[in-house]
Short mmCIF file of C-alpha atoms in Angstrom, two decimals:
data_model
loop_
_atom_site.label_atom_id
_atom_site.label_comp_id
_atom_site.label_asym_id
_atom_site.label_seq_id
_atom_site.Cartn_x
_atom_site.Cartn_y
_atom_site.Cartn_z
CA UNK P 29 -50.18 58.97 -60.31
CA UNK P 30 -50.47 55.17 -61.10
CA UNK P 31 -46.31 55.40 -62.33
CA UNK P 32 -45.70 57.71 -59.18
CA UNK P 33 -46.98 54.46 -56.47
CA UNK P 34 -45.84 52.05 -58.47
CA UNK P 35 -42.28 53.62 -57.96
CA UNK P 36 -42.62 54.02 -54.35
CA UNK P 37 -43.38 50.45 -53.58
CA UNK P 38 -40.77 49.62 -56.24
CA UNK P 39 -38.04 51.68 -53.29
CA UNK P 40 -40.38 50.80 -50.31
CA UNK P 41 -39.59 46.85 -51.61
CA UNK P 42 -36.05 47.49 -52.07
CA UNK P 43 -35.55 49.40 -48.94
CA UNK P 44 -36.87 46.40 -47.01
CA UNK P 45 -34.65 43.70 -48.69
CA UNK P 46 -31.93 46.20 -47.56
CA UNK P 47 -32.88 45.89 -44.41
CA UNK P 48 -33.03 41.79 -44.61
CA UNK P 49 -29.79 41.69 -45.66
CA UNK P 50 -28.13 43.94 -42.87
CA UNK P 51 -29.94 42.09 -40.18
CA UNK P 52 -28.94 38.93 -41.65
CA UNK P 53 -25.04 39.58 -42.19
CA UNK P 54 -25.46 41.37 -38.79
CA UNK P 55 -26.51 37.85 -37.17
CA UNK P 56 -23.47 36.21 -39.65
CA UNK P 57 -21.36 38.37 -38.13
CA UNK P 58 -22.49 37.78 -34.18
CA UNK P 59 -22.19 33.95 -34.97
CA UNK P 60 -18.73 34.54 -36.36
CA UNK P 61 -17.50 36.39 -33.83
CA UNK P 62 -19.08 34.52 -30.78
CA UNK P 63 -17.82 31.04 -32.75
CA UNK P 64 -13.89 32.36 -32.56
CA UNK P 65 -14.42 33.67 -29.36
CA UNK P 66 -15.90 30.15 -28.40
CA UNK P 67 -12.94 28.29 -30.65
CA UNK P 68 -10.02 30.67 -29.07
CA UNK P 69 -12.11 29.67 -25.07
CA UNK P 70 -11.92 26.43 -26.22
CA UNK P 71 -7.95 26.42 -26.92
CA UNK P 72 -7.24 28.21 -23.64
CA UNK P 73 -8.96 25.90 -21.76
CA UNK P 74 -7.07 23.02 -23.68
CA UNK P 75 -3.61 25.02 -22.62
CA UNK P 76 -4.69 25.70 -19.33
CA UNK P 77 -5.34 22.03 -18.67
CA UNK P 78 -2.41 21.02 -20.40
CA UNK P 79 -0.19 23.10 -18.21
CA UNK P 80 -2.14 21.62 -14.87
CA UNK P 81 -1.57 18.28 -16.05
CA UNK P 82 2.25 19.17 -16.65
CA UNK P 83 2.36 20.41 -12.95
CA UNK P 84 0.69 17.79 -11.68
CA UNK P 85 2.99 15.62 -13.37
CA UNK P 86 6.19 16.91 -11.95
CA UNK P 87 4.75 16.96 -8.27
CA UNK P 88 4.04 13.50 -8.61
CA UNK P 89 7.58 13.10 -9.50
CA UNK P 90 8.79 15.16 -7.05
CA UNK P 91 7.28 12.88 -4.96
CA UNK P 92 8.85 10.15 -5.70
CA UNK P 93 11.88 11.33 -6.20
CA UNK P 94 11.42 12.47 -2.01
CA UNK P 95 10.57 9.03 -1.24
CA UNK P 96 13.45 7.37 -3.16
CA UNK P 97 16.08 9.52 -1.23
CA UNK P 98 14.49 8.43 1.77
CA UNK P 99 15.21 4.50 0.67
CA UNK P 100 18.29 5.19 -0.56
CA UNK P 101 19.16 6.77 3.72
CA UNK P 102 17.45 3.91 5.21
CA UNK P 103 19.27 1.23 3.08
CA UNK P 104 22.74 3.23 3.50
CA UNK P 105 21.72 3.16 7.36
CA UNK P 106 22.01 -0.65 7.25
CA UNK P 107 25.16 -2.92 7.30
CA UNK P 108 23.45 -5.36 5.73
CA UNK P 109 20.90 -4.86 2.89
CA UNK P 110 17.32 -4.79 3.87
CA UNK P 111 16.16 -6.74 0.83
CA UNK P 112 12.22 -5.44 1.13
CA UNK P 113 13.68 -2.02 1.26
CA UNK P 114 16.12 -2.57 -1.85
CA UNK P 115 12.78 -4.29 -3.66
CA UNK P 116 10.65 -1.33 -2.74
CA UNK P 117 13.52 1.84 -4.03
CA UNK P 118 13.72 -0.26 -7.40
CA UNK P 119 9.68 -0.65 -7.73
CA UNK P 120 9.86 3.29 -7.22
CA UNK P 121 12.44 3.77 -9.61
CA UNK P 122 10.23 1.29 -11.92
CA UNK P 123 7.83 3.54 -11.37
CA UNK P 124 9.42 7.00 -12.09
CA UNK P 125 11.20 5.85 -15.55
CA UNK P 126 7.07 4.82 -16.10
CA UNK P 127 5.75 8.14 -15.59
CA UNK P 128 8.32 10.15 -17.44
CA UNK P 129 7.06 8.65 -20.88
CA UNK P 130 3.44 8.40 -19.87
CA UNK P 131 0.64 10.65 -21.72
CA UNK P 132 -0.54 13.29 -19.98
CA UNK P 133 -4.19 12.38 -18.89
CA UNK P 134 -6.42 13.11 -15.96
CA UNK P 135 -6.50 9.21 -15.56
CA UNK P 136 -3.08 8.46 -15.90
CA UNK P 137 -1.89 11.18 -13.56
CA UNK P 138 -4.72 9.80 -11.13
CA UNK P 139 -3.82 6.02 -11.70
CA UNK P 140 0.29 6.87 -10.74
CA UNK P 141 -1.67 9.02 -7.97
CA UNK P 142 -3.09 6.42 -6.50
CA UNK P 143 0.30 4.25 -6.79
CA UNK P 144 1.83 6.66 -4.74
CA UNK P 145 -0.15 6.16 -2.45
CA UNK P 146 0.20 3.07 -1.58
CA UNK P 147 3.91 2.93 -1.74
CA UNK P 148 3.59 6.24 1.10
CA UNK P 149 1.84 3.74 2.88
CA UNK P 150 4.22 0.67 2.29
CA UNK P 151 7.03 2.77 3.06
CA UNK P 152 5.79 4.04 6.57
CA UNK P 153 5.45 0.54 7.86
CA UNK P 154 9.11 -0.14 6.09
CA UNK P 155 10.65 2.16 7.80
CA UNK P 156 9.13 1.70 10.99
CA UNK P 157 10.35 -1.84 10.69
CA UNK P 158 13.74 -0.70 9.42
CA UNK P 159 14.21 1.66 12.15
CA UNK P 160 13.35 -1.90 15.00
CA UNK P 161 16.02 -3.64 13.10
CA UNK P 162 18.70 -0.88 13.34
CA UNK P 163 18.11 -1.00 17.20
CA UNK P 164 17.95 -5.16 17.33
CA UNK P 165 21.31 -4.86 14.80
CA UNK P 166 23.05 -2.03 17.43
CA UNK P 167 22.69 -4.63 20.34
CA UNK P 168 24.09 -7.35 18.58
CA UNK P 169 27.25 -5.69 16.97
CA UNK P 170 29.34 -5.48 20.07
CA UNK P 171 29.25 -9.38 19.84
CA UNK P 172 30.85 -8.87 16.12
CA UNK P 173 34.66 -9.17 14.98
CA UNK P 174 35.75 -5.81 14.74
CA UNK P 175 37.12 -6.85 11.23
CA UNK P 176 33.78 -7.97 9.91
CA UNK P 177 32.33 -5.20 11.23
CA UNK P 178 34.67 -2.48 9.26
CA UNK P 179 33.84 -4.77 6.22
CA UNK P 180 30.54 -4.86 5.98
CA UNK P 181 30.50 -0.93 6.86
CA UNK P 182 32.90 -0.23 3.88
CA UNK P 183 30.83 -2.87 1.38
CA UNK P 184 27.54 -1.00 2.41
CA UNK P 185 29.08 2.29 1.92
CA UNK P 186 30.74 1.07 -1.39
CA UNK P 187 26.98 -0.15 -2.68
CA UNK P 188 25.34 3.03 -1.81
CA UNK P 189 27.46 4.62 -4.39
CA UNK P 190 27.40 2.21 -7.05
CA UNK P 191 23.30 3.23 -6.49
CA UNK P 192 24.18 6.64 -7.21
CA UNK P 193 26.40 6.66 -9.66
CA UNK P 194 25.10 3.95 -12.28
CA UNK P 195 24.38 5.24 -15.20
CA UNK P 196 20.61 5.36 -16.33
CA UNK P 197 19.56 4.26 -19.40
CA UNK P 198 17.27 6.70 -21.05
CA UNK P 199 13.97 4.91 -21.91
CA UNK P 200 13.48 5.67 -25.87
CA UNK P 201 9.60 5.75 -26.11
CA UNK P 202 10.64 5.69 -30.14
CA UNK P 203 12.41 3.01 -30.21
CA UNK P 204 11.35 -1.00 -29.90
CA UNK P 205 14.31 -2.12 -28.57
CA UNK P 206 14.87 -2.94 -24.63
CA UNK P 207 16.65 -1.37 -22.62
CA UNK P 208 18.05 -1.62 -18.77
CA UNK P 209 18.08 0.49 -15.50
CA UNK P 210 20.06 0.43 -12.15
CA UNK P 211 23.13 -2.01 -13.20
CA UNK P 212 24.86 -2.76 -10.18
CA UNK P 213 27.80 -5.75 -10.09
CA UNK P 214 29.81 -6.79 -6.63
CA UNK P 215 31.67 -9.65 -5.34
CA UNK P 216 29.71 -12.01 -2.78
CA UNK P 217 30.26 -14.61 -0.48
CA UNK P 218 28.32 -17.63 -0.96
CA UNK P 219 27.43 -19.43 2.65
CA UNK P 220 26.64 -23.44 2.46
CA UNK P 221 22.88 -22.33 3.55
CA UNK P 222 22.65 -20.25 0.18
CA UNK P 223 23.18 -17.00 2.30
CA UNK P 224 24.94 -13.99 0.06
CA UNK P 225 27.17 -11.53 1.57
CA UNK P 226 28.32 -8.77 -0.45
CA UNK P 227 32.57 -8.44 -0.21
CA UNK P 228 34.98 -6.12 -1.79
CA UNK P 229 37.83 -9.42 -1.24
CA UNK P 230 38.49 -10.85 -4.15
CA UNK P 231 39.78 -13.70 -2.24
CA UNK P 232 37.17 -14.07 0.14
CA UNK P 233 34.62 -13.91 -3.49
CA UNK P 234 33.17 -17.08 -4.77
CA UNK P 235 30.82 -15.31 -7.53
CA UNK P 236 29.96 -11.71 -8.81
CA UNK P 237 26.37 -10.84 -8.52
CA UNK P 238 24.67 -8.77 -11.16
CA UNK P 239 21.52 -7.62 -11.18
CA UNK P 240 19.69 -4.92 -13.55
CA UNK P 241 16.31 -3.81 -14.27
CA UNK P 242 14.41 -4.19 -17.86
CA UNK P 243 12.43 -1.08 -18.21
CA UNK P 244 8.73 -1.06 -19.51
CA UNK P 245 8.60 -0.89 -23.21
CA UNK P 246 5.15 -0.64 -25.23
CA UNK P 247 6.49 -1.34 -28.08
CA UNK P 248 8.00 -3.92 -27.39
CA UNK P 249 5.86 -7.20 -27.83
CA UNK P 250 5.43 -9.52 -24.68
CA UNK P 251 7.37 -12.84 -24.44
CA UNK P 252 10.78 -14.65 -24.09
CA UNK P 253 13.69 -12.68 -24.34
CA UNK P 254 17.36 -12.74 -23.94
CA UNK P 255 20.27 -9.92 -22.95
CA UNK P 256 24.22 -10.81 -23.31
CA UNK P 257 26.33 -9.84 -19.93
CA UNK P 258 29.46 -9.43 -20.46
CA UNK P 259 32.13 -9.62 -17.42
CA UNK P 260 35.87 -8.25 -17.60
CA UNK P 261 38.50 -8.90 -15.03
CA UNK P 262 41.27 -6.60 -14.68
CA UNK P 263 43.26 -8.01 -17.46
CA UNK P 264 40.38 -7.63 -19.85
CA UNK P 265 39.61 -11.24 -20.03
CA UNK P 266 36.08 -12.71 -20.04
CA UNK P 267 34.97 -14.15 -17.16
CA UNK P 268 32.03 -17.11 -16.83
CA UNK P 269 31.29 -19.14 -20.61
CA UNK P 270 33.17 -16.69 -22.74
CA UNK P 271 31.48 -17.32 -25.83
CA UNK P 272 30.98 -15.92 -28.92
CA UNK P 273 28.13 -14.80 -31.04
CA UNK P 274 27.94 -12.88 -34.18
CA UNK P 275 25.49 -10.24 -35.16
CA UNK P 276 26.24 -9.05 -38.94
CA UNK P 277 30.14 -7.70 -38.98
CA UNK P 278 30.37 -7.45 -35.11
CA UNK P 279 31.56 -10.17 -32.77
CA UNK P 280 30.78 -10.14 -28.81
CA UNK P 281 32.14 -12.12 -26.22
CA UNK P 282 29.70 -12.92 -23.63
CA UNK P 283 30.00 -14.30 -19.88
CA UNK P 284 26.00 -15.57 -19.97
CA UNK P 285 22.83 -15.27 -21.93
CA UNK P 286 20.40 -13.61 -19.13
CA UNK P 287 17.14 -15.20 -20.67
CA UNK P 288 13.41 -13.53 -19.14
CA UNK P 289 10.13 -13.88 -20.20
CA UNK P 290 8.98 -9.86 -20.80
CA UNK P 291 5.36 -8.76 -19.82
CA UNK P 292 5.46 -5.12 -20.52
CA UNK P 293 6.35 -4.19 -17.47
CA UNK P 294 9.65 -3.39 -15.21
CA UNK P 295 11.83 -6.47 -14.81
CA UNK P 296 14.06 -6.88 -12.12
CA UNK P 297 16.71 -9.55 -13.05
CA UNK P 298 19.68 -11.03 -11.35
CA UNK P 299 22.88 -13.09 -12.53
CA UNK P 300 25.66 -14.90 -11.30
CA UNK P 301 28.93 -15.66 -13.06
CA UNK P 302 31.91 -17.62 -11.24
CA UNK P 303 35.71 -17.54 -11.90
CA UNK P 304 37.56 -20.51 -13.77
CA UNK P 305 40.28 -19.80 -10.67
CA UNK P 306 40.37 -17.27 -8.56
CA UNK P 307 39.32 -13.63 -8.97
CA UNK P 308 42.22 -11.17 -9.84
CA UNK P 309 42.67 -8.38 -7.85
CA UNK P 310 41.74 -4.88 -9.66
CA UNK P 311 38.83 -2.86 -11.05
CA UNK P 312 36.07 -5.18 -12.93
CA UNK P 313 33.54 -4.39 -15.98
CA UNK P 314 30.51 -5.57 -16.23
CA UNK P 315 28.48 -4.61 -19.94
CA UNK P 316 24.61 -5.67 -20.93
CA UNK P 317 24.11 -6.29 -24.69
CA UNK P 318 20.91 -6.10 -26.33
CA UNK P 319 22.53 -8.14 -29.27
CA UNK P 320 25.44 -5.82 -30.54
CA UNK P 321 24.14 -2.34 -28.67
CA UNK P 322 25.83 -1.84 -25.84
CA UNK P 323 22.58 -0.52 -23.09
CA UNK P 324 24.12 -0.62 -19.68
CA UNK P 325 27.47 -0.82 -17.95
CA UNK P 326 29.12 -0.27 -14.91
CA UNK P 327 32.45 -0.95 -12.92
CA UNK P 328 33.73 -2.48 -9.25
CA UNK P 329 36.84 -3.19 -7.75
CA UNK P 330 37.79 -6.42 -5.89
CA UNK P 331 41.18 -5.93 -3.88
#
């Protein structure tokens, strides 16, 4: 009888540690299961916001992009340039080259949010103010030459395209070089009270204007720097100092050395470079040189 209880609590004893371990790889279990349903909520969520922030992204630049074409009317609208108009596009375009290599955050989406913004509201009281000077500049071009007035019409016209058909440099996130935006070149007119008038003449031009922007960089370090413009008249000779430099086997002839002091952050730069004689009539070239790599370049014609 003794051996006969001592075997049934022997398989009572056994029986229960059975049942131990069942309820305890049954909880195992429930934690794995609710920890990769928890992980796999987790990584949805993460896509999910991902994608927002994506959308978000391109209706900010969408944005932007609106409020560019509606500079680039207004400015077309005008015979002559509207210089806080041209200053405000560029800041725009500053802004837009920004955003394409920015990281896709809640605050930075909310910071270029916010910059929007208030360039909406700058460019409702610019265009209010544009549309007054259209009306003051109607009344007072009957008193114009009807020369000057087919000139400046033509020059305008001529600029708007140069705007839209520069090539943009693509901003290499990768890479800690500079590189430029918007290069635009034209002949202008330079009036004894410093006044610039943009001409197609080459006759009539007593410099070439250039003017470029440096895009923002992050990795590249703040401080002085220095890009090599390079000016071609029609018989591919170099206009302004024509000097040389040297950087390992290749040799560059240069019309200036546009120097700048870089903060991280867009640049807008300007250059002048003036003929020995008189400008040639024909199709000009105008290149930007970060030492030897060629990063911008455009063309104009001066008849």
């Amino acid at each position: 009888m003794e051996s006969s209880s001592s075997t049934n609590s022997n398989i009572s004893n056994n029986s229960n540690k059975n049942t131990g371990l069942k309820i305890a790889l049954g909880i195992l279990l429930a934690l794995f299961i609710g920890t990769g349903f928890y992980t796999s909520k987790l990584y949805n969520e993460k896509k999910e916001n991902e994608a927002t922030l994506t959308k978000e992204k391109q209706l900010v630049m969408n944005d932007l992009n609106n409020m560019a074409k509606q500079y680039d009317i207004a400015i077309g609208e005008n015979k002559v340039a509207n210089e806080d108009l041209v200053d405000a596009r560029n800041r725009i375009q500053g802004l837009m080259d920004s955003l394409k290599i920015s990281q896709n955050s809640v605050n930075s989406l909310w910071s270029y949010k916010k910059k929007f913004l208030s360039l909406q509201e700058e460019m409702n009281v610019l265009l209010t103010e544009n549309d007054k000077l259209k009306i003051q500049n109607s009344m007072l071009a009957t008193s114009l030459d009807s020369t000057n007035v087919k000139l400046a019409e033509r020059t305008m016209f001529t600029d708007s395209l140069l705007v839209q058909n520069t090539e943009l440099a693509s901003v290499v996130e990768n890479a800690a070089v500079l590189q430029t935006v918007g290069l635009k070149a034209f002949g202008v007119i330079e009036r004894n009270s410093g006044k610039l008038i943009p001409t197609e003449r080459a006759r009539r031009s007593d410099k070439i204007r250039i003017c470029y922007t440096v895009a923002k960089n992050t990795l590249v370090g703040p401080g002085d720097k220095e890009l090599y413009v390079q000016v071609m008249d029609p018989n591919d000779n170099v206009l302004g100092a024509n000097e040389q430099i040297q950087f390992g086997q290749t040799v560059l002839n240069y019309s200036i050395v546009s120097k700048f002091n870089y903060e991280n952050r867009n640049l807008n730069i300007c250059e002048f470079v003036s003929p020995r004689g008189e400008f040639a009539e024909g199709r000009y070239t105008v290149n930007i040189y970060n030492k030897k790599e060629l990063v911008s370049t455009t063309e104009f014609t001066l008849e």
